[in-house]
Amino acid sequence: MTGRRIALAAAVLLVSGVARSAQPPASITISGGVSLGSYEAGLIYYVVEAMRLNPAAARPKIVTGASAGSVNGFMAILQSCGGAVPDPTASLVWNAWIPLGLGKLHVPGQAQKTSAFSRAAFDAPLELIVRTWNAGLPESCDAVFGLSVTRLVPRVVTTEGERLRLPRVEEHFVVRVQGRGPGKAPRLTNYVDPRWKGEQALLPEQQDGEVVFSALVDALFASTAFPGAFPPQAVRHCVVRAGSSGARCPVADAREDLFVDGGVFDNTPVRLATRIAAAGLREDRGAGPRWMDAPDLTVRDLPPSLVLAYLSTEASTFPEPTNEPRAKKFETLLGVTTQVGGAFLATARAKNLLYVHDDSPDVFEHLIIPERHLPAASSPLGAFFGFVEGELRRFDFTLGMYDARRLAEARLGARLARAGAPPPRFPEDTPAAREAAAAWRRYVCLRAVMDGAPEPKEACAGEELRDFRIVLQTSIERLWNACAVLKDDTYDGDALCRRARRGEPVMQVPLVEPLAGDAWRRRGEENDAAYSMRLLAAHQFEFKDLGLRRDEASKAPATLRARFLSIGDSVAATQPTGQDLVVSTLVKMAADQVAYVPPRFTIWAMYGRDPEIGISKGFATRGVYVAPLRFHAALQLVGSEQLLSSEHGNFIMGVVAGAEYLPSWWSSTRLQPSLLLRGGWLFSSNDGGGFGKCPDPGSDVIGDCSRPTIQGGVAAAVLERVRLQLTANWYPPAGSGQKNQWALGPGIGVQWGF
């Protein structure tokens, strides 16, 4: 790559030289992010509107995406080709993401065998996209869109003569979007090289060569079908080589296969973007960039003025929570296997970006990558947390706009200043945006707090912003917690992180009461989801989507856990016998990341010295919690070995009842230790259960005579399925001539919670 290419690529956010008469081309790649798609949506909205306002800004010519990034990428093309949208809440990206909560993702009674959530949740966003598509785009709109998908069942790639058979799961679809004016749906075609000898995946085409729009919609669904969360999506397509059907995919020839989330094996399709841009994008002096009718995949040199941007949910100016493996973890078979599996998945998702790093390090080093300046509200629970409450998604959308503004100030402003051009214009400063001031209030509040405005209280005032202020405060607290423990100045470029590392008090959002002492700090083994929920509850966030009042905020963790368990139970009920237990256990482990609440009722069967069948009953408190002190009862068989042999003996049955102490704060899904104290009576057949005369009161054999028993001990349930128990049993005399007796009662068995 030439020095001129590097200088132009590094210059500004989607901006190239201002001296050119035509807008330079831009390539935008958007990674997956589950509910962090709302953060990406905010970035996209602001970037597109900023490009529209600044003639020197680059224009998106190719957009690629994976998972949530594929949907956001397609909407980015629609927004960039359409008219200005001064009200962010009226934008396509806002209305696609903000309504998308748990209540729509999972409808009770409509569980599916292959997923927890339903595709029907996307019907409303899809309708918005289809409506925008059918409304038409201007004839000046000419962009290429690419997305990644993952095959559920690998297809086999063979060499000549089938000497080698290779499985392939990763696929890409690339289409060209050309506007035809208002009221006419754009022209949609496969962007394919008819001379390329390798394989290319195509979507079904009508006789006129246009791609069936519903096929692209299916591909978008497939790219976002996160395994387990959403069902696999069938996509009709063709895989062609040069000379086969002229690199065409007639509807009649298309085959149907199942696909899942494209982010599984290509979450960063930057390489796809650079390959297509090199193959098909050409620049004419004065006329600007244009797409060739068909790409030439043998060409690998990028257009000189192309600007590459990568919108990721992972780049940040502060340290994110990580699960760095400890050396001790590698000392077991399970530890090594888990580490290898996790590393494989993480590397597979990022491998195509790493290929860019290896093949074109100059391109990699000059990718324009926006950075997050605060933890995203949606990031816990594997980025599914944003689906819990609408205000979390609204905050992340706003944070995306703020981060886009920061990048535009640093890159675009500096470039224009050096060129002697007027300063950049920003979307919130237009007269139309001022008329929609109410829609910008969250953004204005966030900027006022983060940038140290003189009157942040005025910017953030109002009951309608109360929950937004709380989410903003918890995000600042999470950043403070991450930075306060740093030992070096690696992240001191971020002003807030530097202040936290130096031990300054947590920055406070106006009108939000600070937490007492160091309650803002993350506790011991507290995971990110539990930590975030605790902070939100402590600030009395109103969990509207969970149906809780503000004064019930402390119930939110347990209520959310119950919601997840309900989803898990409905999915488990659709599974074959045996698999339902596995599904419910896995869902419970995930739900307990938010908060652990012991089962209200448990039953077990245990074998040991004295086999027993027992129950434990907890009592609900505040509707969703379970009191630590529980009722406990069991039916025991003493001397049961005599029932399994010809050995002569009597039958002894024990009935015990008492209390079990099982507090949630020392328990988790993996292990639930408890203390128990119980008493009862041993019924021996020798003396009619104590109603007759014992033939040998002085016998040392426990159970020769009926007598009371007092037992104390410990128990532990593993995954709430395997119960381990050890009791110390005392058998005081109940009649003349009887002696004190004792025993230790170890046991192991199965347990079930309800």
PDB file of C-alpha atoms in Angstrom, residues 231-377:
ATOM      1  CA  PRO A 231     -33.832 -21.066  15.491  1.00  0.00           C
ATOM      2  CA  PRO A 232     -31.704 -21.994  12.466  1.00  0.00           C
ATOM      3  CA  GLN A 233     -32.900 -20.214   9.338  1.00  0.00           C
ATOM      4  CA  ALA A 234     -33.489 -21.868   5.969  1.00  0.00           C
ATOM      5  CA  VAL A 235     -31.926 -19.927   3.082  1.00  0.00           C
ATOM      6  CA  ARG A 236     -32.386 -20.751  -0.598  1.00  0.00           C
ATOM      7  CA  HIS A 237     -29.129 -20.254  -2.484  1.00  0.00           C
ATOM      8  CA  CYS A 238     -26.672 -21.603  -5.046  1.00  0.00           C
ATOM      9  CA  VAL A 239     -22.948 -22.280  -4.854  1.00  0.00           C
ATOM     10  CA  VAL A 240     -21.455 -21.694  -8.309  1.00  0.00           C
ATOM     11  CA  ARG A 241     -18.118 -21.807 -10.118  1.00  0.00           C
ATOM     12  CA  ALA A 242     -17.034 -20.103 -13.328  1.00  0.00           C
ATOM     13  CA  GLY A 243     -18.839 -21.574 -16.260  1.00  0.00           C
ATOM     14  CA  SER A 244     -21.639 -23.160 -14.215  1.00  0.00           C
ATOM     15  CA  SER A 245     -24.894 -21.506 -15.302  1.00  0.00           C
ATOM     16  CA  GLY A 246     -22.938 -18.351 -16.093  1.00  0.00           C
ATOM     17  CA  ALA A 247     -22.537 -17.680 -12.360  1.00  0.00           C
ATOM     18  CA  ARG A 248     -26.289 -17.350 -12.052  1.00  0.00           C
ATOM     19  CA  CYS A 249     -28.778 -18.693  -9.497  1.00  0.00           C
ATOM     20  CA  PRO A 250     -32.233 -19.143 -11.058  1.00  0.00           C
ATOM     21  CA  VAL A 251     -34.965 -19.634  -8.484  1.00  0.00           C
ATOM     22  CA  ALA A 252     -35.644 -23.133  -9.806  1.00  0.00           C
ATOM     23  CA  ASP A 253     -32.002 -24.171  -9.264  1.00  0.00           C
ATOM     24  CA  ALA A 254     -31.636 -22.840  -5.736  1.00  0.00           C
ATOM     25  CA  ARG A 255     -31.278 -25.312  -2.881  1.00  0.00           C
ATOM     26  CA  GLU A 256     -32.354 -24.793   0.695  1.00  0.00           C
ATOM     27  CA  ASP A 257     -30.051 -25.308   3.694  1.00  0.00           C
ATOM     28  CA  LEU A 258     -30.138 -24.298   7.340  1.00  0.00           C
ATOM     29  CA  PHE A 259     -27.857 -21.543   8.591  1.00  0.00           C
ATOM     30  CA  VAL A 260     -27.070 -19.938  11.949  1.00  0.00           C
ATOM     31  CA  ASP A 261     -25.312 -16.805  13.218  1.00  0.00           C
ATOM     32  CA  GLY A 262     -22.592 -15.586  10.873  1.00  0.00           C
ATOM     33  CA  GLY A 263     -20.591 -14.354  13.846  1.00  0.00           C
ATOM     34  CA  VAL A 264     -19.770 -17.912  14.910  1.00  0.00           C
ATOM     35  CA  PHE A 265     -16.932 -18.188  12.372  1.00  0.00           C
ATOM     36  CA  ASP A 266     -16.653 -14.669  10.924  1.00  0.00           C
ATOM     37  CA  ASN A 267     -17.696 -11.953  13.330  1.00  0.00           C
ATOM     38  CA  THR A 268     -15.347  -9.432  11.706  1.00  0.00           C
ATOM     39  CA  PRO A 269     -15.862  -9.542   7.912  1.00  0.00           C
ATOM     40  CA  VAL A 270     -13.319  -6.791   7.145  1.00  0.00           C
ATOM     41  CA  ARG A 271     -11.517  -9.158   4.806  1.00  0.00           C
ATOM     42  CA  LEU A 272     -14.719  -9.648   2.806  1.00  0.00           C
ATOM     43  CA  ALA A 273     -15.041  -5.865   2.485  1.00  0.00           C
ATOM     44  CA  THR A 274     -11.463  -5.314   1.293  1.00  0.00           C
ATOM     45  CA  ARG A 275     -11.672  -8.184  -1.173  1.00  0.00           C
ATOM     46  CA  ILE A 276     -14.889  -6.913  -2.798  1.00  0.00           C
ATOM     47  CA  ALA A 277     -13.727  -3.290  -2.795  1.00  0.00           C
ATOM     48  CA  ALA A 278     -10.492  -4.258  -4.552  1.00  0.00           C
ATOM     49  CA  ALA A 279     -12.353  -6.437  -7.034  1.00  0.00           C
ATOM     50  CA  GLY A 280     -15.139  -4.095  -8.046  1.00  0.00           C
ATOM     51  CA  LEU A 281     -14.691  -0.489  -6.898  1.00  0.00           C
ATOM     52  CA  ARG A 282     -13.006   1.867  -9.345  1.00  0.00           C
ATOM     53  CA  GLU A 283     -12.288   5.583  -9.194  1.00  0.00           C
ATOM     54  CA  ASP A 284     -12.706   8.021 -12.097  1.00  0.00           C
ATOM     55  CA  ARG A 285     -11.022  11.387 -11.716  1.00  0.00           C
ATOM     56  CA  GLY A 286     -13.692  13.988 -11.037  1.00  0.00           C
ATOM     57  CA  ALA A 287     -16.570  11.527 -11.308  1.00  0.00           C
ATOM     58  CA  GLY A 288     -15.893   9.752  -8.031  1.00  0.00           C
ATOM     59  CA  PRO A 289     -15.967   6.059  -7.179  1.00  0.00           C
ATOM     60  CA  ARG A 290     -18.132   3.644  -9.121  1.00  0.00           C
ATOM     61  CA  TRP A 291     -18.861  -0.075  -9.095  1.00  0.00           C
ATOM     62  CA  MET A 292     -17.945  -2.245 -12.071  1.00  0.00           C
ATOM     63  CA  ASP A 293     -20.813  -4.256 -13.516  1.00  0.00           C
ATOM     64  CA  ALA A 294     -19.046  -7.385 -12.259  1.00  0.00           C
ATOM     65  CA  PRO A 295     -16.094  -7.646  -9.873  1.00  0.00           C
ATOM     66  CA  ASP A 296     -12.738  -9.106 -10.852  1.00  0.00           C
ATOM     67  CA  LEU A 297     -11.652 -11.178  -7.865  1.00  0.00           C
ATOM     68  CA  THR A 298      -8.107 -11.496  -9.220  1.00  0.00           C
ATOM     69  CA  VAL A 299      -7.523  -7.789  -8.428  1.00  0.00           C
ATOM     70  CA  ARG A 300      -6.280  -7.255  -4.867  1.00  0.00           C
ATOM     71  CA  ASP A 301      -5.238  -3.561  -4.823  1.00  0.00           C
ATOM     72  CA  LEU A 302      -7.608  -1.288  -2.947  1.00  0.00           C
ATOM     73  CA  PRO A 303      -8.776   2.021  -4.436  1.00  0.00           C
ATOM     74  CA  PRO A 304      -6.294   4.709  -3.285  1.00  0.00           C
ATOM     75  CA  SER A 305      -8.814   6.894  -1.448  1.00  0.00           C
ATOM     76  CA  LEU A 306     -10.909   4.137   0.121  1.00  0.00           C
ATOM     77  CA  VAL A 307     -11.429   4.687   3.841  1.00  0.00           C
ATOM     78  CA  LEU A 308     -11.908   1.579   5.971  1.00  0.00           C
ATOM     79  CA  ALA A 309     -13.949   1.704   9.165  1.00  0.00           C
ATOM     80  CA  TYR A 310     -14.633  -1.132  11.568  1.00  0.00           C
ATOM     81  CA  LEU A 311     -17.469  -0.649  14.045  1.00  0.00           C
ATOM     82  CA  SER A 312     -16.883  -3.025  16.930  1.00  0.00           C
ATOM     83  CA  THR A 313     -18.541  -3.416  20.312  1.00  0.00           C
ATOM     84  CA  GLU A 314     -15.248  -4.435  21.917  1.00  0.00           C
ATOM     85  CA  ALA A 315     -12.909  -1.455  21.442  1.00  0.00           C
ATOM     86  CA  SER A 316     -12.853   0.716  24.576  1.00  0.00           C
ATOM     87  CA  THR A 317     -10.740   3.347  26.330  1.00  0.00           C
ATOM     88  CA  PHE A 318     -10.900   1.441  29.634  1.00  0.00           C
ATOM     89  CA  PRO A 319     -10.261  -2.176  30.704  1.00  0.00           C
ATOM     90  CA  GLU A 320     -13.203  -4.507  30.181  1.00  0.00           C
ATOM     91  CA  PRO A 321     -13.934  -7.386  32.608  1.00  0.00           C
ATOM     92  CA  THR A 322     -11.997 -10.442  31.499  1.00  0.00           C
ATOM     93  CA  ASN A 323     -11.809 -14.026  32.587  1.00  0.00           C
ATOM     94  CA  GLU A 324      -8.081 -14.576  32.374  1.00  0.00           C
ATOM     95  CA  PRO A 325      -7.384 -18.276  32.985  1.00  0.00           C
ATOM     96  CA  ARG A 326      -5.325 -19.138  36.029  1.00  0.00           C
ATOM     97  CA  ALA A 327      -2.443 -21.573  35.680  1.00  0.00           C
ATOM     98  CA  LYS A 328      -4.205 -23.895  38.107  1.00  0.00           C
ATOM     99  CA  LYS A 329      -7.020 -24.271  35.600  1.00  0.00           C
ATOM    100  CA  PHE A 330      -4.704 -26.158  33.243  1.00  0.00           C
ATOM    101  CA  GLU A 331      -3.965 -28.876  35.808  1.00  0.00           C
ATOM    102  CA  THR A 332      -7.133 -30.853  35.045  1.00  0.00           C
ATOM    103  CA  LEU A 333      -8.538 -32.519  31.946  1.00  0.00           C
ATOM    104  CA  LEU A 334     -11.725 -30.466  32.106  1.00  0.00           C
ATOM    105  CA  GLY A 335      -9.754 -27.257  32.587  1.00  0.00           C
ATOM    106  CA  VAL A 336      -7.568 -27.840  29.530  1.00  0.00           C
ATOM    107  CA  THR A 337     -10.541 -28.914  27.390  1.00  0.00           C
ATOM    108  CA  THR A 338     -12.598 -25.865  28.400  1.00  0.00           C
ATOM    109  CA  GLN A 339      -9.712 -23.506  27.705  1.00  0.00           C
ATOM    110  CA  VAL A 340      -9.037 -24.996  24.267  1.00  0.00           C
ATOM    111  CA  GLY A 341     -12.736 -24.852  23.345  1.00  0.00           C
ATOM    112  CA  GLY A 342     -13.126 -21.242  24.473  1.00  0.00           C
ATOM    113  CA  ALA A 343      -9.928 -20.138  22.739  1.00  0.00           C
ATOM    114  CA  PHE A 344     -10.993 -21.914  19.533  1.00  0.00           C
ATOM    115  CA  LEU A 345     -14.361 -20.165  19.419  1.00  0.00           C
ATOM    116  CA  ALA A 346     -12.894 -16.722  20.172  1.00  0.00           C
ATOM    117  CA  THR A 347     -10.191 -17.159  17.531  1.00  0.00           C
ATOM    118  CA  ALA A 348     -12.631 -18.503  14.937  1.00  0.00           C
ATOM    119  CA  ARG A 349     -14.862 -15.444  15.343  1.00  0.00           C
ATOM    120  CA  ALA A 350     -11.941 -13.060  14.805  1.00  0.00           C
ATOM    121  CA  LYS A 351      -9.868 -15.057  12.316  1.00  0.00           C
ATOM    122  CA  ASN A 352     -10.781 -13.057   9.202  1.00  0.00           C
ATOM    123  CA  LEU A 353      -9.729  -9.817  10.854  1.00  0.00           C
ATOM    124  CA  LEU A 354      -6.483 -11.532  11.840  1.00  0.00           C
ATOM    125  CA  TYR A 355      -6.009 -12.552   8.192  1.00  0.00           C
ATOM    126  CA  VAL A 356      -6.171  -8.856   7.280  1.00  0.00           C
ATOM    127  CA  HIS A 357      -3.575  -8.231   9.978  1.00  0.00           C
ATOM    128  CA  ASP A 358      -1.274 -10.890   8.509  1.00  0.00           C
ATOM    129  CA  ASP A 359      -1.870 -10.187   4.802  1.00  0.00           C
ATOM    130  CA  SER A 360      -2.112  -6.378   4.865  1.00  0.00           C
ATOM    131  CA  PRO A 361      -0.698  -5.010   8.134  1.00  0.00           C
ATOM    132  CA  ASP A 362      -0.785  -1.440   6.791  1.00  0.00           C
ATOM    133  CA  VAL A 363      -4.541  -1.736   6.192  1.00  0.00           C
ATOM    134  CA  PHE A 364      -5.056  -3.304   9.616  1.00  0.00           C
ATOM    135  CA  GLU A 365      -3.105  -0.614  11.440  1.00  0.00           C
ATOM    136  CA  HIS A 366      -5.091   2.192   9.815  1.00  0.00           C
ATOM    137  CA  LEU A 367      -8.576   0.846  10.291  1.00  0.00           C
ATOM    138  CA  ILE A 368     -10.793   3.534  11.745  1.00  0.00           C
ATOM    139  CA  ILE A 369     -12.273   2.021  14.904  1.00  0.00           C
ATOM    140  CA  PRO A 370     -14.563   3.998  17.227  1.00  0.00           C
ATOM    141  CA  GLU A 371     -13.885   3.433  20.918  1.00  0.00           C
ATOM    142  CA  ARG A 372     -16.377   3.149  23.751  1.00  0.00           C
ATOM    143  CA  HIS A 373     -15.842   5.650  26.567  1.00  0.00           C
ATOM    144  CA  LEU A 374     -18.144   3.900  29.048  1.00  0.00           C
ATOM    145  CA  PRO A 375     -19.212   0.301  29.688  1.00  0.00           C
ATOM    146  CA  ALA A 376     -22.282  -0.551  27.635  1.00  0.00           C
ATOM    147  CA  ALA A 377     -25.403  -1.366  29.630  1.00  0.00           C
TER     148      ALA A 377
END
